[in-house]
mmCIF file of C-alpha atoms and ligand atoms in Angstrom:
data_model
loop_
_atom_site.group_PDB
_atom_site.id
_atom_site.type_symbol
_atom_site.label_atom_id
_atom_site.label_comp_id
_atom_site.label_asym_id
_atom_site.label_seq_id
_atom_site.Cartn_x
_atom_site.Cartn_y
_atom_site.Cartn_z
ATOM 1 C CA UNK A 141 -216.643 -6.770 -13.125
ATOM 2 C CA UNK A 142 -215.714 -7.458 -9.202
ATOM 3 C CA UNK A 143 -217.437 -4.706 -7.804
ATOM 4 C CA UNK A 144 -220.871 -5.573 -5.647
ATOM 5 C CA UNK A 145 -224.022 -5.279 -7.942
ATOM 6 C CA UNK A 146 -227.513 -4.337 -5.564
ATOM 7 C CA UNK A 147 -230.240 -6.214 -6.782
ATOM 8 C CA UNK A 148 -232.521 -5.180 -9.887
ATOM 9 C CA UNK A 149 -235.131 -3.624 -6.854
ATOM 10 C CA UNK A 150 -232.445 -1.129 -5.595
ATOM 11 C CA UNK A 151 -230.613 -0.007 -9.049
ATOM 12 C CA UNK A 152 -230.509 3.790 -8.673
ATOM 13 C CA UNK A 153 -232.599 4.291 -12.031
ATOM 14 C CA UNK A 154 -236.095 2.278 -11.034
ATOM 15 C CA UNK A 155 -237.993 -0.281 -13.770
ATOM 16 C CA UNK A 156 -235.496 0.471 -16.343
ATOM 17 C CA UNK A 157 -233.315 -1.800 -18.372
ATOM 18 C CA UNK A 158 -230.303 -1.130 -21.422
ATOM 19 C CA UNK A 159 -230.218 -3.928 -23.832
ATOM 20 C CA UNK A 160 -226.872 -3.768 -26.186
ATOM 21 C CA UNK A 161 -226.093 -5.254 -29.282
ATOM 22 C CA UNK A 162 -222.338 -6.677 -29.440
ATOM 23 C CA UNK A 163 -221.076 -7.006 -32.690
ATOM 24 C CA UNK A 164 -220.402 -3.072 -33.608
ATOM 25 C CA UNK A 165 -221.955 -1.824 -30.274
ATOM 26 C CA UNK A 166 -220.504 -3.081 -27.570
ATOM 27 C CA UNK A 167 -216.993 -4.636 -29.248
ATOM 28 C CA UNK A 168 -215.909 -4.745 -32.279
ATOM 29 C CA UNK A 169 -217.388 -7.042 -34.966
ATOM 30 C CA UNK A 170 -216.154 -10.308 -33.410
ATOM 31 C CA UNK A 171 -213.629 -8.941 -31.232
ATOM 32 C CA UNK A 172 -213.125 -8.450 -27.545
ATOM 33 C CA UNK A 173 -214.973 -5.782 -25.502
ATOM 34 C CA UNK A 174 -212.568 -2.611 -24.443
ATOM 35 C CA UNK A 175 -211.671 -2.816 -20.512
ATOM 36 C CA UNK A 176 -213.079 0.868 -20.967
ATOM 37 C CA UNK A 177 -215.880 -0.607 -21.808
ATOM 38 C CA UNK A 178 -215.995 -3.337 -19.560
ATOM 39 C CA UNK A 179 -215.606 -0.728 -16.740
ATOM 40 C CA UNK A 180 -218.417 1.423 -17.868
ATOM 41 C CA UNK A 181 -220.759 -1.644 -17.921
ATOM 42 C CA UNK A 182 -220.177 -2.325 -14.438
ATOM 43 C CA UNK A 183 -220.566 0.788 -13.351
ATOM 44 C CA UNK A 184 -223.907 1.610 -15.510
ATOM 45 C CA UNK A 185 -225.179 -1.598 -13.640
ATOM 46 C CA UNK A 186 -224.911 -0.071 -10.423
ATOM 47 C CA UNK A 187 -227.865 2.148 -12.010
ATOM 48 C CA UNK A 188 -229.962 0.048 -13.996
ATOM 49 C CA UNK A 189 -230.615 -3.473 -14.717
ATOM 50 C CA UNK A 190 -228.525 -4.077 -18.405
ATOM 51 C CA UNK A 191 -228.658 -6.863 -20.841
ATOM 52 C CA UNK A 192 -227.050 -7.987 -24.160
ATOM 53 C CA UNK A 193 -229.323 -9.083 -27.109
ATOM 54 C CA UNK A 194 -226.780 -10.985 -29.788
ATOM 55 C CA UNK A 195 -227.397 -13.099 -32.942
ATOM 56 C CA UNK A 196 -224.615 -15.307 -31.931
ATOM 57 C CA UNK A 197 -224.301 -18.291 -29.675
ATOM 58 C CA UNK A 198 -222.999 -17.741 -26.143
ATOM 59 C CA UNK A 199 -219.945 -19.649 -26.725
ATOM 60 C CA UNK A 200 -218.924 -15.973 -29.272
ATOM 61 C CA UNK A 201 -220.056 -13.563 -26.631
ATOM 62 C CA UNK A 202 -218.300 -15.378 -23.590
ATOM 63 C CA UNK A 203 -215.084 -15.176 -26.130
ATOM 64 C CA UNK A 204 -216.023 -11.772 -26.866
ATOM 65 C CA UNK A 205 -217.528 -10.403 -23.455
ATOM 66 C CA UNK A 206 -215.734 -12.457 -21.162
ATOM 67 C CA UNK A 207 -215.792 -16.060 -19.801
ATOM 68 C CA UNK A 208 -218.310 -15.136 -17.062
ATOM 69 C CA UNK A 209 -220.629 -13.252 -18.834
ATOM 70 C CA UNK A 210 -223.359 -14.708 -17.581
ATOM 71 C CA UNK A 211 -222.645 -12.954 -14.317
ATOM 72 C CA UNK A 212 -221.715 -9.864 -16.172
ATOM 73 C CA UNK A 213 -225.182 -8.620 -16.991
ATOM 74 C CA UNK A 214 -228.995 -9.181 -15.340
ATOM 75 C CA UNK A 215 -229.907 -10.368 -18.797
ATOM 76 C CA UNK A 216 -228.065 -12.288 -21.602
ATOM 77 C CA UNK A 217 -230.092 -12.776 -24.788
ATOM 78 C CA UNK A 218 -227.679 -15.232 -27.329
ATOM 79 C CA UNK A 219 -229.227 -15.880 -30.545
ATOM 80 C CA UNK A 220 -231.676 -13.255 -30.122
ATOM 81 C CA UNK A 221 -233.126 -14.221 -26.672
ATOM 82 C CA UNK A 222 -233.498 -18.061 -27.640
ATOM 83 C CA UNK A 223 -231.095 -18.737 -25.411
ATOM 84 C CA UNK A 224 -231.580 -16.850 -22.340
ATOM 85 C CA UNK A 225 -229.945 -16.464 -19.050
ATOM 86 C CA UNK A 226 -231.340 -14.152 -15.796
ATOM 87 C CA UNK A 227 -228.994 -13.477 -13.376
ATOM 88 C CA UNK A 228 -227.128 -16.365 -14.238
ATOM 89 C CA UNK A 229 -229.990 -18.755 -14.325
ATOM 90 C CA UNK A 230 -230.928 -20.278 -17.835
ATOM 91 C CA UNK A 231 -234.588 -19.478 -18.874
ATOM 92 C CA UNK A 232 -236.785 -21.358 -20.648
ATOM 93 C CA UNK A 233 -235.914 -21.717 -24.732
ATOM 94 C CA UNK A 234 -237.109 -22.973 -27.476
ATOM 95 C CA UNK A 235 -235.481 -24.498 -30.809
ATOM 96 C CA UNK A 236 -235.457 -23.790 -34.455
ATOM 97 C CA UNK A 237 -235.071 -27.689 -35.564
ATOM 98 C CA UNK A 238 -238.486 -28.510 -33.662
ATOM 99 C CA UNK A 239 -240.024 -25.812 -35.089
ATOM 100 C CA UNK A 240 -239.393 -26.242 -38.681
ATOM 101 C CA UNK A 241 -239.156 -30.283 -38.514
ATOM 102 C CA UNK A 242 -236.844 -32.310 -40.138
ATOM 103 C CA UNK A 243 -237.805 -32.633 -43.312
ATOM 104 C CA UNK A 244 -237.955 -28.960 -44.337
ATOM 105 C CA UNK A 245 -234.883 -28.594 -42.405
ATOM 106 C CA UNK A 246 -233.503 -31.159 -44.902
ATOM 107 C CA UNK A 247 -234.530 -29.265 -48.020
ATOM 108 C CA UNK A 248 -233.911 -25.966 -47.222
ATOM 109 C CA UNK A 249 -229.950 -27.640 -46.161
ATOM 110 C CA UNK A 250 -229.615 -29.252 -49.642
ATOM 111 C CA UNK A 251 -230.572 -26.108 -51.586
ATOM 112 C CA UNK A 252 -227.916 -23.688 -49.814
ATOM 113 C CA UNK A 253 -225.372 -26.438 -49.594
ATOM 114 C CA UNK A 254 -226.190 -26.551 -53.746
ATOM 115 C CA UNK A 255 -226.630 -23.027 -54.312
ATOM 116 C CA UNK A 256 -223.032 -22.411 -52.376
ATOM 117 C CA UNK A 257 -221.361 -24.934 -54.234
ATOM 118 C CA UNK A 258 -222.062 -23.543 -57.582
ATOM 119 C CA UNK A 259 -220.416 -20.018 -56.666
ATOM 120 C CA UNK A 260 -217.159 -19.168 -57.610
ATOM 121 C CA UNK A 261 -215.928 -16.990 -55.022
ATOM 122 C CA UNK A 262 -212.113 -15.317 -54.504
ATOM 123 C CA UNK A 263 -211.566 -17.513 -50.963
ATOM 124 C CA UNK A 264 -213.886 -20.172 -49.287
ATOM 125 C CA UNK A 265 -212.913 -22.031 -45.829
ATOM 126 C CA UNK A 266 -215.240 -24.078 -43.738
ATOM 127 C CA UNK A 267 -218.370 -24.413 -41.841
ATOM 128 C CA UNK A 268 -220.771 -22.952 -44.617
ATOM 129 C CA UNK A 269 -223.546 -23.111 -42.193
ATOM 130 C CA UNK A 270 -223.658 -23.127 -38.829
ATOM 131 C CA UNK A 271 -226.984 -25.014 -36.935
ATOM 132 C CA UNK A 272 -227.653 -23.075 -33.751
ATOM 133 C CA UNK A 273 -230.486 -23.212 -31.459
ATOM 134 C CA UNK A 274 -233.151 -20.524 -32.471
ATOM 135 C CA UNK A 275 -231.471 -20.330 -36.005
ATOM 136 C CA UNK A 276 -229.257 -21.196 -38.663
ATOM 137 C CA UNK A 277 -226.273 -19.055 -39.899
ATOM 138 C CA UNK A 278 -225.245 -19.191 -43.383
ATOM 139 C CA UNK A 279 -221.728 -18.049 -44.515
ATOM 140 C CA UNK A 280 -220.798 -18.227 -48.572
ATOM 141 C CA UNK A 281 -216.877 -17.964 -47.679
ATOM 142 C CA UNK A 282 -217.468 -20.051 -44.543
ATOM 143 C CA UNK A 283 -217.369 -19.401 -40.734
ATOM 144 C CA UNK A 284 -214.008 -20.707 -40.370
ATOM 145 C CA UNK A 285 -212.638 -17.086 -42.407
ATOM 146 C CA UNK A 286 -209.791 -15.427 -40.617
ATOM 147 C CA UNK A 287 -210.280 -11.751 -39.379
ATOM 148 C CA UNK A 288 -208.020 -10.347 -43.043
ATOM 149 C CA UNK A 289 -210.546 -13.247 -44.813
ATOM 150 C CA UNK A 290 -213.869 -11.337 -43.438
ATOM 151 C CA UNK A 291 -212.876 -8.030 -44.128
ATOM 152 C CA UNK A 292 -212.361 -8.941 -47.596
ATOM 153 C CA UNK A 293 -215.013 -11.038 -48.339
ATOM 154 C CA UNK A 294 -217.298 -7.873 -46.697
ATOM 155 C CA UNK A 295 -215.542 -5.515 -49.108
ATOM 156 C CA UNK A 296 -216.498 -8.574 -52.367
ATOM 157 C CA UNK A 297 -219.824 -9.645 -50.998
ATOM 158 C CA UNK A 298 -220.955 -5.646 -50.873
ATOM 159 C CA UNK A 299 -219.930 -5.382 -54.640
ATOM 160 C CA UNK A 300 -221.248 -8.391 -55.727
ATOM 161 C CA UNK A 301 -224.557 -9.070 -53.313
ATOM 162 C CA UNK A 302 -223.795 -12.494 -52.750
ATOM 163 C CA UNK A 303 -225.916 -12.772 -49.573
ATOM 164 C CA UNK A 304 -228.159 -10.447 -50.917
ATOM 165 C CA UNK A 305 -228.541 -12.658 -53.846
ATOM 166 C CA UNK A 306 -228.663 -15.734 -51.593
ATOM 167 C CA UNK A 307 -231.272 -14.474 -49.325
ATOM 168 C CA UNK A 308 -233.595 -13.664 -52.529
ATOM 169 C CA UNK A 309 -233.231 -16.885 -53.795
ATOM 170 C CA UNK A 310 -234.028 -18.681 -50.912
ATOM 171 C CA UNK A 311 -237.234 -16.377 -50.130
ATOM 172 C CA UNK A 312 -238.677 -17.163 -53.891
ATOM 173 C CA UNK A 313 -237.658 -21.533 -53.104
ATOM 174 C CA UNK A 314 -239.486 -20.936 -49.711
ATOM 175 C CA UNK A 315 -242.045 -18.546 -49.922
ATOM 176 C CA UNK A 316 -244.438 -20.313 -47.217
ATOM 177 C CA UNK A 317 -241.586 -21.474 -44.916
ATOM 178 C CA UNK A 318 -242.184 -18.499 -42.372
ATOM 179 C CA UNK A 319 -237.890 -17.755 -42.459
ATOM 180 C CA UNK A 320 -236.725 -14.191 -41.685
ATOM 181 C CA UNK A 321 -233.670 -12.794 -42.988
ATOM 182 C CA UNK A 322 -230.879 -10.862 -41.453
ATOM 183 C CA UNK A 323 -227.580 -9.804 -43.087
ATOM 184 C CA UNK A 324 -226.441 -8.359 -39.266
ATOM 185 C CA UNK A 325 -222.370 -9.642 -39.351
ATOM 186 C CA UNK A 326 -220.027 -9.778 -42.216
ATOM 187 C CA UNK A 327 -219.624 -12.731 -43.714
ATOM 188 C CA UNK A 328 -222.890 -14.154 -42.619
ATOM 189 C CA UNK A 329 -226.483 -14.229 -42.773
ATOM 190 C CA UNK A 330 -228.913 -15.402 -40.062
ATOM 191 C CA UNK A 331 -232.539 -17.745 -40.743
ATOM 192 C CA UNK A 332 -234.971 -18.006 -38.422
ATOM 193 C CA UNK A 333 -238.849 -17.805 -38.220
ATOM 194 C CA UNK A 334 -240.630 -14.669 -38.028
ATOM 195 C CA UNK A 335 -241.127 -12.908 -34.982
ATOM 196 C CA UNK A 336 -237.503 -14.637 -33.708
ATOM 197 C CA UNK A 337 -235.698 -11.042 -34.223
ATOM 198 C CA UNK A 338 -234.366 -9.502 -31.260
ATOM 199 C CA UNK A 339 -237.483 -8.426 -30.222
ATOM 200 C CA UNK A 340 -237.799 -12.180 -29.171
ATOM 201 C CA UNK A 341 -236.214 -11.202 -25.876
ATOM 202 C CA UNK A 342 -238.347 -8.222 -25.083
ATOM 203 C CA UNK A 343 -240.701 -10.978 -23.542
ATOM 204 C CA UNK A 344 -238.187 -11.807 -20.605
ATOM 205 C CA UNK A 345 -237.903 -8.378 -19.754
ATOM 206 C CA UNK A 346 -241.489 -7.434 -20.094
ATOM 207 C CA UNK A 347 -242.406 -9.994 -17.227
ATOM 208 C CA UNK A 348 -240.580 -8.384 -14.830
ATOM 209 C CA UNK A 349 -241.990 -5.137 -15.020
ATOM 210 C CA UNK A 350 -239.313 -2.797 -16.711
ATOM 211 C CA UNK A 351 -241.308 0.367 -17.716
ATOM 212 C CA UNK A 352 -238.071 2.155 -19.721
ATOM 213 C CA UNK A 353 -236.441 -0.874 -22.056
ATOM 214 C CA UNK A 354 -233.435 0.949 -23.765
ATOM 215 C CA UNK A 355 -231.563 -0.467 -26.819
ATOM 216 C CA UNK A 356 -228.463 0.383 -28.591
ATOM 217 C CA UNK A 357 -227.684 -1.615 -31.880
ATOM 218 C CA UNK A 358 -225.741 -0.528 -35.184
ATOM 219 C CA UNK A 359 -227.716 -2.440 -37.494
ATOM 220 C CA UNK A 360 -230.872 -0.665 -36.851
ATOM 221 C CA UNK A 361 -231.333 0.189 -41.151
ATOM 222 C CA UNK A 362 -234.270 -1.916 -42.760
ATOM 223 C CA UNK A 363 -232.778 -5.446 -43.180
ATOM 224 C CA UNK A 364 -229.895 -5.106 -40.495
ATOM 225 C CA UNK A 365 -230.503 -7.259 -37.682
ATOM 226 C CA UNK A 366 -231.661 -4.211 -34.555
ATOM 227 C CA UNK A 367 -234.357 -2.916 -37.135
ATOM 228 C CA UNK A 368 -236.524 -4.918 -35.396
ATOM 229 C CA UNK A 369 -236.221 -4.124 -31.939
ATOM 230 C CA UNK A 370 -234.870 -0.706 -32.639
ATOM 231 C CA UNK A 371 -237.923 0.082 -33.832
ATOM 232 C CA UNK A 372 -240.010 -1.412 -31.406
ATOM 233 C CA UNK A 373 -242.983 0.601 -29.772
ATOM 234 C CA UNK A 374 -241.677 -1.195 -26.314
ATOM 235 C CA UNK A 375 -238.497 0.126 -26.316
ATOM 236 C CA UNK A 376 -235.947 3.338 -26.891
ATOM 237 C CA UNK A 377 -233.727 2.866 -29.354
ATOM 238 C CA UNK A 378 -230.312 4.486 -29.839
ATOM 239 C CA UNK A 379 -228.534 3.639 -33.373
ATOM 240 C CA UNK A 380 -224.721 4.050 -32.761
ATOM 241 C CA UNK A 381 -221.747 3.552 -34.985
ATOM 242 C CA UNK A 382 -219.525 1.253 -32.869
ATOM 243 C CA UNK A 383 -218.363 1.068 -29.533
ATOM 244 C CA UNK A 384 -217.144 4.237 -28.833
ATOM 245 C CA UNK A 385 -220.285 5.739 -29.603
ATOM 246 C CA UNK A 386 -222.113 3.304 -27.524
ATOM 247 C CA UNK A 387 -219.735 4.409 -24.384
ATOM 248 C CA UNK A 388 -220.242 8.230 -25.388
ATOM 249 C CA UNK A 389 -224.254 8.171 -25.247
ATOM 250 C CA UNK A 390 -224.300 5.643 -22.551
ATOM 251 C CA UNK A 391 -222.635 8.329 -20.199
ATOM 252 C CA UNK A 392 -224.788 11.081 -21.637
ATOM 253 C CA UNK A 393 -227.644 9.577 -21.001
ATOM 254 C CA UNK A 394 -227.338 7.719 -17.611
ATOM 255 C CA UNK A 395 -224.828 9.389 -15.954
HETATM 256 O O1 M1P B 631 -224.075 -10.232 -34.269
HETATM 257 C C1 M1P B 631 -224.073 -9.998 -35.638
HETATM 258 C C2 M1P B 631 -223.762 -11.265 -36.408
HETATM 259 O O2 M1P B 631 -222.453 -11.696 -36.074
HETATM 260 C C3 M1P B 631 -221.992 -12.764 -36.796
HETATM 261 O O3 M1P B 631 -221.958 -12.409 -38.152
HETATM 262 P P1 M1P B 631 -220.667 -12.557 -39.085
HETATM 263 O O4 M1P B 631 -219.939 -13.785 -38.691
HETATM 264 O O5 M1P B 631 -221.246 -12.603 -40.465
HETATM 265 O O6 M1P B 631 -219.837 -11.299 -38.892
HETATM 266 C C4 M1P B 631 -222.894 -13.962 -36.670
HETATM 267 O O7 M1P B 631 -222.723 -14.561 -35.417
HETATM 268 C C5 M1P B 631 -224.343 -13.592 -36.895
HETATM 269 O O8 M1P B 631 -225.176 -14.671 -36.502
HETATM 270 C C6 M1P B 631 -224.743 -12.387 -36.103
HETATM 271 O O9 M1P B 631 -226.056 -11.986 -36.446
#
């Protein structure tokens, strides 16, 4: 995106904002963004102020979005807004270890690390969980899969609910933890206290005044991680089914 952005006062659209999802909405689960869509971004800024609201780290989106992301968008919201950027100016976060403190951290650890290791699943790989800022992610076959390795541990874990399972077990051990679930990838699952959904971010955006805060997600189905924010009195939601659809009501809408 080269082209000269005005600044949020003189979009063409006033007090209104577009929040995307990435994995499924704006690229393909953990691929790279279309230059199609890359294009259509850029222009759509010219209009209104847009964001992206992920469950992944920025190091992912910059991979999957581009290296300058940051300048890409008004708004970037990694791990659900806990890691925030304005115009490419860092806001104020906050962390999931210092909220939950070390020594539940430590427990809740030891039982997935002993729950994992008693499965006997077709594959496993590395990196089993992954400690972020604002959350953990937990992967049965490991983070370290290949693209072939996800698809087909999506196809097993469907049949045989191993997150599912996971994530029930782990709500009965911690019933008074204050953890949220969210199955929103496909190998993965994400923990992280309630309230730190997506709707996490809307806070940013609410300071500045935005009376129209759009969002597009594909996981917007009780459980998936947009149900949240999707559903959100504050904003519009638009479920889509991947990125095509994304660039289809995206010109319907704004253009
Ligand atoms: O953005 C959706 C999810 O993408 C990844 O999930 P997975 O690796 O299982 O496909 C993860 O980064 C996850 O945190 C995120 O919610």
């Amino acid at each position: 995106m080269s082209t000269v952005i005005p600044p949020l006062s003189e979009r063409e659209i006033k007090n209104t904002i577009v929040l995307f999802d990435v994995d499924g909405t704006l690229t393909p689960a953990r691929l790279h963004a279309s230059p199609e869509m890359i294009t259509l971004l850029s222009e759509l800024r010219k209009k209104v102020a847009i964001g992206f609201v992920g469950g992944s780290d920025l190091v992912k989106q910059q991979e999957q979005l581009g290296d300058d992301v940051i300048h890409m968008f008004d708004y970037c919201f990694s791990e659900n807004g806990l890691t925030a950027y304005r115009l490419g100016e860092k806001l104020a976060s906050q962390t999931f270890i210092n909220w939950i403190g070390e020594a539940k951290y430590k427990t809740l650890v030891k039982f997935i690390l002993r729950y994992l290791s008693e499965l006997d699943l077709p594959v496993v790989r590395g990196t089993f969980i992954e400690y972020r800022n604002g959350m953990i992610n937990v992967s049965p076959i490991g983070r370290n899969a290949a693209t072939q390795e996800r698809l087909d541990y999506e196809k097993y874990d469907l049949e045989h609910k191993i997150r599912a399972n996971l994530v029930s077990a782990l709500q009965k051990e911690f019933p008074d933890y204050g953890l949220r679930y969210s199955i929103g990838g496909q190998i993965s699952f994400d923990v992280f206290p309630e309230g730190w959904d997506k709707t996490y971010c809307l806070q940013h955006v609410e300071k500045e005044g935005f009376t129209e805060i759009h969002f597009f997600g594909d996981k917007t189905f009780f459980g998936g991680n947009d149900y949240e924010i999707y559903n959100d009195p504050r904003t519009i939601g638009h479920a889509v089914n991947n990125p095509d659809d994304t660039m289809r009501i995206v010109k319907e809408t704004f253009f």
